[in-house]
Amino acid sequence: MNCLTLDSFVPPPVQRIDSDIASRAGVDLCMLRLDLMHPHINGNKWFKLKYNLLEAQQNNFKTLLTFGGAYSNHIYAIAAAGNLFGFRTIGIIRGEERLPLNPTLSFAKQQNMQIVYCDRLTYKQRHTARLQAELQQRFGEVFLIPEGGSNLHGVRGCTEIVNQSTAFTTVCLACGTGATLAGIALALHKQQRVIGFPVLKGGEFLNQEIEKLIADYLVSGLPVGASSPASWQLVCDYHFGGYAKVNKELLLFSQEFAQAHGISLDYVYTAKMVYGVMNLIQQGWFNRGDRLLLIHTGGLQGNQVASLPLDI
Ligand SMILES: *Cc1c(COP(=O)(O)O)cnc(C)c1O
Protein backbone atom coordinates (compact mmCIF):
# COMPACT_ATOMS: atom_id res chain seq x y z
CA MET A 1 0.00 0.00 0.00
CA ASN A 2 1.13 3.48 -0.80
CA CYS A 3 1.81 5.50 2.29
CA LEU A 4 -0.09 8.76 2.37
CA THR A 5 2.43 10.88 0.57
CA LEU A 6 1.14 14.23 -0.44
CA ASP A 7 3.39 14.87 -3.42
CA SER A 8 0.46 15.25 -5.76
CA PHE A 9 -1.14 18.02 -3.66
CA VAL A 10 -0.31 21.69 -3.96
CA PRO A 11 -0.74 24.15 -1.07
CA PRO A 12 -3.87 26.22 -1.74
CA PRO A 13 -3.14 29.76 -2.93
CA VAL A 14 -4.86 32.83 -1.48
CA GLN A 15 -6.18 35.03 -4.28
CA ARG A 16 -7.17 38.66 -3.88
CA ILE A 17 -10.59 39.58 -5.25
CA ASP A 18 -10.76 43.14 -6.58
CA SER A 19 -14.33 44.28 -6.27
CA ASP A 20 -15.78 47.79 -6.37
CA ILE A 21 -18.65 46.75 -4.13
CA ALA A 22 -16.18 45.55 -1.50
CA SER A 23 -13.85 48.54 -1.71
CA ARG A 24 -16.76 51.01 -1.39
CA ALA A 25 -17.76 49.18 1.80
CA GLY A 26 -14.18 49.23 3.10
CA VAL A 27 -14.05 45.43 3.08
CA ASP A 28 -11.04 43.48 1.91
CA LEU A 29 -11.73 40.24 0.00
CA CYS A 30 -9.55 37.20 -0.60
CA MET A 31 -10.33 33.65 -1.62
CA LEU A 32 -8.58 30.50 -0.42
CA ARG A 33 -8.48 28.22 -3.46
CA LEU A 34 -8.92 24.72 -2.04
CA ASP A 35 -10.27 23.84 -5.49
CA LEU A 36 -6.73 23.95 -6.88
CA MET A 37 -5.09 21.48 -4.49
CA HIS A 38 -5.58 18.35 -6.54
CA PRO A 39 -7.36 17.61 -9.82
CA HIS A 40 -9.75 15.09 -8.21
CA ILE A 41 -9.36 15.06 -4.41
CA ASN A 42 -9.96 18.74 -4.03
CA GLY A 43 -11.65 21.25 -1.83
CA ASN A 44 -12.62 20.58 1.75
CA LYS A 45 -13.10 16.88 0.93
CA TRP A 46 -9.37 16.21 1.07
CA PHE A 47 -9.17 17.70 4.57
CA LYS A 48 -12.13 15.62 5.68
CA LEU A 49 -10.54 12.46 4.31
CA LYS A 50 -6.98 12.88 5.50
CA TYR A 51 -7.29 11.57 9.08
CA ASN A 52 -9.92 9.02 8.08
CA LEU A 53 -7.44 7.53 5.61
CA LEU A 54 -4.62 7.61 8.17
CA GLU A 55 -6.85 5.85 10.71
CA ALA A 56 -7.82 3.21 8.13
CA GLN A 57 -4.19 2.69 7.19
CA GLN A 58 -2.94 2.46 10.78
CA ASN A 59 -5.55 -0.19 11.50
CA ASN A 60 -4.68 -2.18 8.38
CA PHE A 61 -7.99 -1.77 6.61
CA LYS A 62 -7.75 -2.48 2.89
CA THR A 63 -11.26 -1.33 1.99
CA LEU A 64 -13.12 1.95 2.53
CA LEU A 65 -16.91 1.97 2.47
CA THR A 66 -18.87 5.18 2.32
CA PHE A 67 -22.23 6.73 1.41
CA GLY A 68 -23.43 9.47 -0.89
CA GLY A 69 -25.84 10.76 -3.50
CA ALA A 70 -25.31 10.12 -7.21
CA TYR A 71 -23.59 13.51 -7.73
CA SER A 72 -21.64 13.53 -4.48
CA ASN A 73 -18.28 15.33 -4.32
CA HIS A 74 -17.45 13.04 -1.41
CA ILE A 75 -18.00 9.86 -3.46
CA TYR A 76 -15.86 11.34 -6.23
CA ALA A 77 -13.03 12.24 -3.82
CA ILE A 78 -13.09 8.86 -1.99
CA ALA A 79 -12.96 6.96 -5.27
CA ALA A 80 -9.93 8.98 -6.38
CA ALA A 81 -8.21 8.84 -2.98
CA GLY A 82 -8.73 5.08 -2.73
CA ASN A 83 -7.12 4.63 -6.10
CA LEU A 84 -4.23 6.96 -5.28
CA PHE A 85 -3.47 5.54 -1.85
CA GLY A 86 -4.18 1.87 -2.54
CA PHE A 87 -7.52 1.17 -0.86
CA ARG A 88 -10.42 -0.75 -2.37
CA THR A 89 -13.50 1.47 -2.25
CA ILE A 90 -17.21 0.73 -2.02
CA GLY A 91 -19.75 3.51 -2.53
CA ILE A 92 -23.28 3.01 -1.23
CA ILE A 93 -25.30 5.26 -3.52
CA ARG A 94 -28.74 6.60 -2.57
CA GLY A 95 -31.46 5.63 -5.06
CA GLU A 96 -31.65 3.40 -8.10
CA GLU A 97 -29.17 2.81 -10.87
CA ARG A 98 -29.61 5.13 -13.84
CA LEU A 99 -27.90 4.43 -17.11
CA PRO A 100 -25.86 5.84 -18.64
CA LEU A 101 -23.94 6.62 -15.46
CA ASN A 102 -23.64 10.31 -14.70
CA PRO A 103 -20.14 11.88 -14.85
CA THR A 104 -19.61 11.51 -11.07
CA LEU A 105 -20.38 7.81 -10.96
CA SER A 106 -18.61 6.98 -14.19
CA PHE A 107 -15.50 8.66 -12.79
CA ALA A 108 -15.91 6.68 -9.55
CA LYS A 109 -16.18 3.47 -11.53
CA GLN A 110 -13.09 4.32 -13.58
CA GLN A 111 -11.26 4.72 -10.27
CA ASN A 112 -12.35 1.14 -9.44
CA MET A 113 -14.98 2.03 -6.88
CA GLN A 114 -17.55 -0.72 -6.41
CA ILE A 115 -20.93 0.99 -6.71
CA VAL A 116 -23.84 -0.41 -4.73
CA TYR A 117 -27.30 1.17 -5.04
CA CYS A 118 -29.49 1.45 -2.01
CA ASP A 119 -33.18 2.35 -1.81
CA ARG A 120 -33.93 5.60 -0.03
CA LEU A 121 -35.58 4.01 2.98
CA THR A 122 -32.61 1.78 3.74
CA TYR A 123 -30.24 4.66 3.00
CA LYS A 124 -31.89 6.68 5.76
CA GLN A 125 -30.66 4.05 8.22
CA ARG A 126 -27.01 4.48 7.27
CA HIS A 127 -26.15 5.79 10.75
CA THR A 128 -27.68 2.83 12.57
CA ALA A 129 -25.56 0.08 14.10
CA ARG A 130 -27.87 -2.50 12.53
CA LEU A 131 -27.30 -1.43 8.92
CA GLN A 132 -23.60 -0.92 9.55
CA ALA A 133 -23.32 -4.47 10.96
CA GLU A 134 -25.17 -5.75 7.89
CA LEU A 135 -22.72 -3.97 5.61
CA GLN A 136 -19.75 -5.39 7.54
CA GLN A 137 -21.23 -8.84 7.12
CA ARG A 138 -21.82 -8.40 3.41
CA PHE A 139 -18.53 -6.72 2.51
CA GLY A 140 -16.14 -8.02 5.18
CA GLU A 141 -13.65 -5.88 7.10
CA VAL A 142 -14.37 -2.40 5.80
CA PHE A 143 -13.45 1.00 7.22
CA LEU A 144 -16.68 2.99 7.34
CA ILE A 145 -16.56 6.67 6.50
CA PRO A 146 -19.84 8.55 7.04
CA GLU A 147 -21.50 10.58 4.28
CA GLY A 148 -19.45 13.68 3.54
CA GLY A 149 -16.60 12.43 5.77
CA SER A 150 -18.16 14.43 8.60
CA ASN A 151 -16.88 12.58 11.68
CA LEU A 152 -14.28 13.75 14.23
CA HIS A 153 -11.42 12.70 11.92
CA GLY A 154 -13.05 14.88 9.27
CA VAL A 155 -13.32 17.84 11.64
CA ARG A 156 -9.68 17.32 12.65
CA GLY A 157 -8.56 17.60 9.04
CA CYS A 158 -10.58 20.79 8.64
CA THR A 159 -8.69 22.41 11.53
CA GLU A 160 -5.78 22.48 9.04
CA ILE A 161 -7.57 24.54 6.36
CA VAL A 162 -6.77 27.99 7.80
CA ASN A 163 -4.36 29.07 10.51
CA GLN A 164 -4.78 31.96 12.91
CA SER A 165 -3.08 34.42 10.61
CA THR A 166 -4.20 37.89 11.64
CA ALA A 167 -4.42 38.78 7.96
CA PHE A 168 -8.15 37.92 8.21
CA THR A 169 -10.86 38.96 10.64
CA THR A 170 -13.56 36.79 9.14
CA VAL A 171 -13.77 33.48 7.27
CA CYS A 172 -16.82 32.70 5.07
CA LEU A 173 -17.77 29.30 3.69
CA ALA A 174 -20.67 27.21 2.42
CA CYS A 175 -22.06 24.51 4.74
CA GLY A 176 -23.58 21.10 4.08
CA THR A 177 -23.13 19.16 7.32
CA GLY A 178 -21.20 21.98 9.02
CA ALA A 179 -18.17 19.77 9.80
CA THR A 180 -15.86 22.02 7.82
CA LEU A 181 -17.13 25.09 9.67
CA ALA A 182 -16.59 23.29 12.99
CA GLY A 183 -12.97 22.49 12.09
CA ILE A 184 -12.26 26.04 10.98
CA ALA A 185 -13.82 27.56 14.13
CA LEU A 186 -11.75 25.17 16.27
CA ALA A 187 -8.55 26.33 14.57
CA LEU A 188 -9.15 30.08 14.67
CA HIS A 189 -8.67 32.57 17.47
CA LYS A 190 -11.57 33.72 19.68
CA GLN A 191 -11.38 37.17 18.14
CA GLN A 192 -11.83 35.83 14.64
CA ARG A 193 -15.23 35.06 13.20
CA VAL A 194 -16.60 32.36 10.92
CA ILE A 195 -19.75 32.89 8.84
CA GLY A 196 -21.39 29.78 7.40
CA PHE A 197 -23.89 29.75 4.52
CA PRO A 198 -26.02 26.57 4.63
CA VAL A 199 -26.92 25.37 1.14
CA LEU A 200 -29.96 23.42 2.37
CA LYS A 201 -33.34 24.95 3.00
CA GLY A 202 -34.02 25.39 6.72
CA GLY A 203 -30.31 25.38 7.51
CA GLU A 204 -30.96 26.66 11.04
CA PHE A 205 -30.87 23.06 12.28
CA LEU A 206 -27.13 23.12 11.60
CA ASN A 207 -26.64 25.37 14.63
CA GLN A 208 -27.16 22.37 16.93
CA GLU A 209 -25.18 20.02 14.70
CA ILE A 210 -22.18 22.33 14.66
CA GLU A 211 -22.39 22.99 18.40
CA LYS A 212 -22.37 19.25 18.96
CA LEU A 213 -19.44 18.64 16.58
CA ILE A 214 -17.42 21.35 18.36
CA ALA A 215 -18.34 20.07 21.84
CA ASP A 216 -17.52 16.43 20.92
CA TYR A 217 -14.26 17.51 19.37
CA LEU A 218 -13.26 19.52 22.44
CA VAL A 219 -13.75 16.53 24.76
CA SER A 220 -11.90 14.21 22.37
CA GLY A 221 -8.57 15.83 23.21
CA LEU A 222 -7.65 16.20 19.52
CA PRO A 223 -5.52 19.26 18.66
CA VAL A 224 -7.11 22.73 18.51
CA GLY A 225 -5.77 26.25 17.87
CA ALA A 226 -4.62 28.44 20.75
CA SER A 227 -7.47 30.51 22.29
CA SER A 228 -10.01 28.84 20.03
CA PRO A 229 -12.82 28.39 19.09
CA ALA A 230 -13.62 31.46 17.04
CA SER A 231 -17.14 32.86 17.22
CA TRP A 232 -19.35 31.59 14.41
CA GLN A 233 -22.79 32.12 13.00
CA LEU A 234 -24.96 30.90 10.14
CA VAL A 235 -26.65 33.00 7.48
CA CYS A 236 -29.51 30.85 6.22
CA ASP A 237 -31.02 33.04 3.49
CA TYR A 238 -28.93 32.02 0.49
CA HIS A 239 -29.98 28.41 -0.20
CA PHE A 240 -31.74 29.33 -3.49
CA GLY A 241 -34.61 26.94 -2.82
CA GLY A 242 -32.60 24.07 -1.36
CA TYR A 243 -29.81 21.61 -1.91
CA ALA A 244 -28.54 21.59 -5.53
CA LYS A 245 -31.30 24.01 -6.56
CA VAL A 246 -30.17 26.84 -8.79
CA ASN A 247 -31.85 29.70 -10.61
CA LYS A 248 -30.89 31.95 -13.47
CA GLU A 249 -29.68 34.67 -11.12
CA LEU A 250 -27.18 32.34 -9.46
CA LEU A 251 -25.93 31.00 -12.78
CA LEU A 252 -25.51 34.51 -14.17
CA PHE A 253 -23.72 35.60 -11.01
CA SER A 254 -21.29 32.66 -11.31
CA GLN A 255 -20.68 33.43 -14.95
CA GLU A 256 -19.93 37.10 -14.24
CA PHE A 257 -17.74 36.19 -11.27
CA ALA A 258 -15.73 33.78 -13.43
CA GLN A 259 -15.30 36.45 -16.10
CA ALA A 260 -14.28 39.17 -13.65
CA HIS A 261 -11.94 37.13 -11.44
CA GLY A 262 -11.00 34.03 -13.43
CA ILE A 263 -12.45 31.73 -10.76
CA SER A 264 -15.10 29.09 -11.51
CA LEU A 265 -17.55 28.48 -8.68
CA ASP A 266 -19.56 25.31 -8.11
CA TYR A 267 -23.32 25.95 -8.10
CA VAL A 268 -24.17 23.66 -5.19
CA TYR A 269 -21.92 25.29 -2.58
CA THR A 270 -19.39 28.04 -3.21
CA ALA A 271 -21.46 30.09 -5.69
CA LYS A 272 -24.26 30.45 -3.11
CA MET A 273 -21.81 31.55 -0.42
CA VAL A 274 -20.05 34.11 -2.64
CA TYR A 275 -23.42 35.46 -3.83
CA GLY A 276 -24.47 35.78 -0.18
CA VAL A 277 -21.26 37.54 0.84
CA MET A 278 -21.49 40.09 -1.99
CA ASN A 279 -25.13 40.70 -1.14
CA LEU A 280 -24.36 41.22 2.55
CA ILE A 281 -21.50 43.59 1.69
CA GLN A 282 -23.95 45.68 -0.34
CA GLN A 283 -26.32 45.78 2.61
CA GLY A 284 -23.56 47.10 4.87
CA TRP A 285 -23.61 43.91 6.94
CA PHE A 286 -19.83 43.77 7.45
CA ASN A 287 -17.71 46.35 9.28
CA ARG A 288 -15.35 48.76 7.51
CA GLY A 289 -11.89 47.30 7.87
CA ASP A 290 -13.13 43.70 7.88
CA ARG A 291 -10.77 41.39 6.04
CA LEU A 292 -12.71 38.46 4.64
CA LEU A 293 -11.27 35.13 3.58
CA LEU A 294 -13.78 33.23 1.42
CA ILE A 295 -13.13 29.50 1.22
CA HIS A 296 -13.51 27.94 -2.23
CA THR A 297 -14.40 24.43 -1.08
CA GLY A 298 -14.04 22.88 -4.55
CA GLY A 299 -16.71 20.61 -5.99
CA LEU A 300 -16.49 21.78 -9.58
CA GLN A 301 -17.03 18.24 -10.83
CA GLY A 302 -20.68 18.69 -9.77
CA ASN A 303 -21.21 21.44 -12.37
CA GLN A 304 -21.36 18.74 -15.04
CA VAL A 305 -24.92 17.88 -14.05
CA ALA A 306 -26.64 17.58 -17.42
CA SER A 307 -30.00 18.97 -16.33
CA LEU A 308 -28.64 22.41 -15.43
CA PRO A 309 -29.56 25.10 -17.97
CA LEU A 310 -25.92 25.90 -18.58
CA ASP A 311 -26.29 27.68 -21.88
CA ILE A 312 -28.05 30.77 -20.58
C1 LIG B 1 -19.10 18.78 0.92
C2 LIG B 1 -18.91 20.16 0.48
C3 LIG B 1 -19.18 21.26 1.32
C4 LIG B 1 -19.82 21.11 2.68
O1 LIG B 1 -18.96 20.70 3.70
P1 LIG B 1 -19.55 20.36 5.14
O2 LIG B 1 -18.37 20.04 5.96
O3 LIG B 1 -20.45 19.16 4.98
O4 LIG B 1 -20.31 21.53 5.63
C5 LIG B 1 -18.91 22.54 0.85
N1 LIG B 1 -18.42 22.72 -0.40
C6 LIG B 1 -18.17 21.70 -1.24
C7 LIG B 1 -17.68 22.00 -2.61
C8 LIG B 1 -18.40 20.39 -0.83
O5 LIG B 1 -18.16 19.38 -1.68
Short mmCIF file of C-alpha atoms and ligand atoms in Angstrom, two decimals, residues 44-45 48 73-74 148 150 174-181 266 269-270 297-299, ligand 1:
data_model
loop_
_atom_site.label_atom_id
_atom_site.label_comp_id
_atom_site.label_asym_id
_atom_site.label_seq_id
_atom_site.Cartn_x
_atom_site.Cartn_y
_atom_site.Cartn_z
CA ASN A 44 -12.62 20.58 1.75
CA LYS A 45 -13.10 16.88 0.93
CA LYS A 48 -12.13 15.62 5.68
CA ASN A 73 -18.28 15.33 -4.32
CA HIS A 74 -17.45 13.04 -1.41
CA GLY A 148 -19.45 13.68 3.54
CA SER A 150 -18.16 14.43 8.60
CA ALA A 174 -20.67 27.21 2.42
CA CYS A 175 -22.06 24.51 4.74
CA GLY A 176 -23.58 21.10 4.08
CA THR A 177 -23.13 19.16 7.32
CA GLY A 178 -21.20 21.98 9.02
CA ALA A 179 -18.17 19.77 9.80
CA THR A 180 -15.86 22.02 7.82
CA LEU A 181 -17.13 25.09 9.67
CA ASP A 266 -19.56 25.31 -8.11
CA TYR A 269 -21.92 25.29 -2.58
CA THR A 270 -19.39 28.04 -3.21
CA THR A 297 -14.40 24.43 -1.08
CA GLY A 298 -14.04 22.88 -4.55
CA GLY A 299 -16.71 20.61 -5.99
C1 LIG B 1 -19.10 18.78 0.92
C2 LIG B 1 -18.91 20.16 0.48
C3 LIG B 1 -19.18 21.26 1.32
C4 LIG B 1 -19.82 21.11 2.68
O1 LIG B 1 -18.96 20.70 3.70
P1 LIG B 1 -19.55 20.36 5.14
O2 LIG B 1 -18.37 20.04 5.96
O3 LIG B 1 -20.45 19.16 4.98
O4 LIG B 1 -20.31 21.53 5.63
C5 LIG B 1 -18.91 22.54 0.85
N1 LIG B 1 -18.42 22.72 -0.40
C6 LIG B 1 -18.17 21.70 -1.24
C7 LIG B 1 -17.68 22.00 -2.61
C8 LIG B 1 -18.40 20.39 -0.83
O5 LIG B 1 -18.16 19.38 -1.68
#
